[in-house]
XYZ file of C-alpha atoms in Angstrom:
94
model
C -113.674 -38.372 -184.718
C -117.659 -38.440 -185.720
C -119.062 -40.851 -187.890
C -120.853 -39.582 -190.615
C -123.381 -41.528 -193.275
C -123.464 -40.894 -196.618
C -126.187 -42.736 -199.601
C -125.470 -42.294 -203.507
C -128.452 -40.372 -204.905
C -128.213 -42.567 -208.389
C -127.579 -45.903 -206.868
C -128.521 -46.040 -203.354
C -125.215 -47.128 -201.969
C -125.103 -46.325 -198.575
C -121.982 -46.293 -196.123
C -120.570 -44.629 -192.667
C -117.259 -42.618 -192.570
C -115.053 -41.569 -189.689
C -114.479 -37.828 -190.848
C -112.698 -35.234 -188.476
C -114.642 -32.103 -188.463
C -111.991 -30.303 -190.320
C -112.469 -32.878 -193.222
C -114.141 -32.091 -196.427
C -117.297 -33.253 -197.093
C -117.678 -37.144 -199.512
C -119.009 -35.742 -202.521
C -118.439 -38.895 -204.948
C -119.750 -42.085 -204.978
C -117.141 -45.188 -204.730
C -119.024 -47.532 -206.327
C -120.783 -45.560 -209.686
C -119.018 -42.051 -209.242
C -122.616 -40.405 -208.415
C -123.519 -37.396 -205.766
C -123.653 -38.267 -202.310
C -125.811 -36.883 -199.827
C -125.057 -36.839 -195.933
C -127.873 -38.908 -193.900
C -128.989 -37.139 -190.756
C -130.565 -39.443 -187.932
C -131.717 -38.151 -184.612
C -129.438 -37.912 -181.829
C -130.381 -38.852 -178.512
C -130.165 -36.473 -176.089
C -130.274 -36.793 -172.462
C -131.111 -33.978 -170.000
C -129.908 -34.639 -165.882
C -130.606 -32.529 -163.088
C -133.531 -30.390 -161.807
C -135.157 -27.899 -164.294
C -135.522 -29.852 -167.340
C -139.170 -31.231 -166.803
C -142.476 -29.303 -166.495
C -143.440 -30.662 -163.111
C -139.909 -29.564 -161.773
C -141.794 -26.217 -161.270
C -145.166 -27.417 -159.965
C -145.751 -27.634 -156.064
C -147.395 -30.792 -154.187
C -150.977 -30.577 -154.164
C -152.343 -29.826 -150.828
C -155.203 -32.150 -149.350
C -157.077 -28.752 -148.449
C -160.811 -28.946 -149.705
C -160.834 -28.390 -153.047
C -163.747 -27.334 -155.226
C -162.460 -29.310 -158.407
C -161.178 -26.145 -160.181
C -157.746 -26.339 -161.143
C -155.098 -23.651 -162.130
C -153.710 -23.526 -165.440
C -150.638 -21.557 -164.424
C -147.946 -23.833 -164.278
C -146.438 -21.600 -161.313
C -147.875 -21.812 -157.660
C -150.132 -19.093 -156.213
C -148.869 -17.708 -153.396
C -150.319 -17.297 -150.218
C -151.931 -14.019 -149.081
C -149.851 -12.771 -145.984
C -152.061 -12.445 -142.971
C -153.034 -8.468 -141.940
C -153.603 -7.389 -138.803
C -155.653 -4.519 -138.252
C -154.369 -1.857 -136.065
C -157.307 -0.339 -133.857
C -156.891 3.112 -132.456
C -155.934 3.086 -128.725
C -158.780 3.523 -126.637
C -158.809 7.370 -124.440
C -158.013 6.783 -120.989
C -160.327 8.076 -118.369
C -158.532 10.170 -116.313
């Protein structure tokens, strides 16, 4: 069961209550009878596995002569395939 934090808007009484998701939200302070508000706090989230961090999609740096210019793109550049030139066959002398 989740624990919810409440704080009174009139007397600043703060407390935690374990409630089911289907339970109604508390609206009245048990100390002074004033209005209650839920207090929200950040939740810790951990992402495990690949693909969650910006460094997961980067390729490893190559040690080829770098000219000092860097690309701001997060995807690695693809190498151009080697082009082979086909030369026409020489006419045979017969």
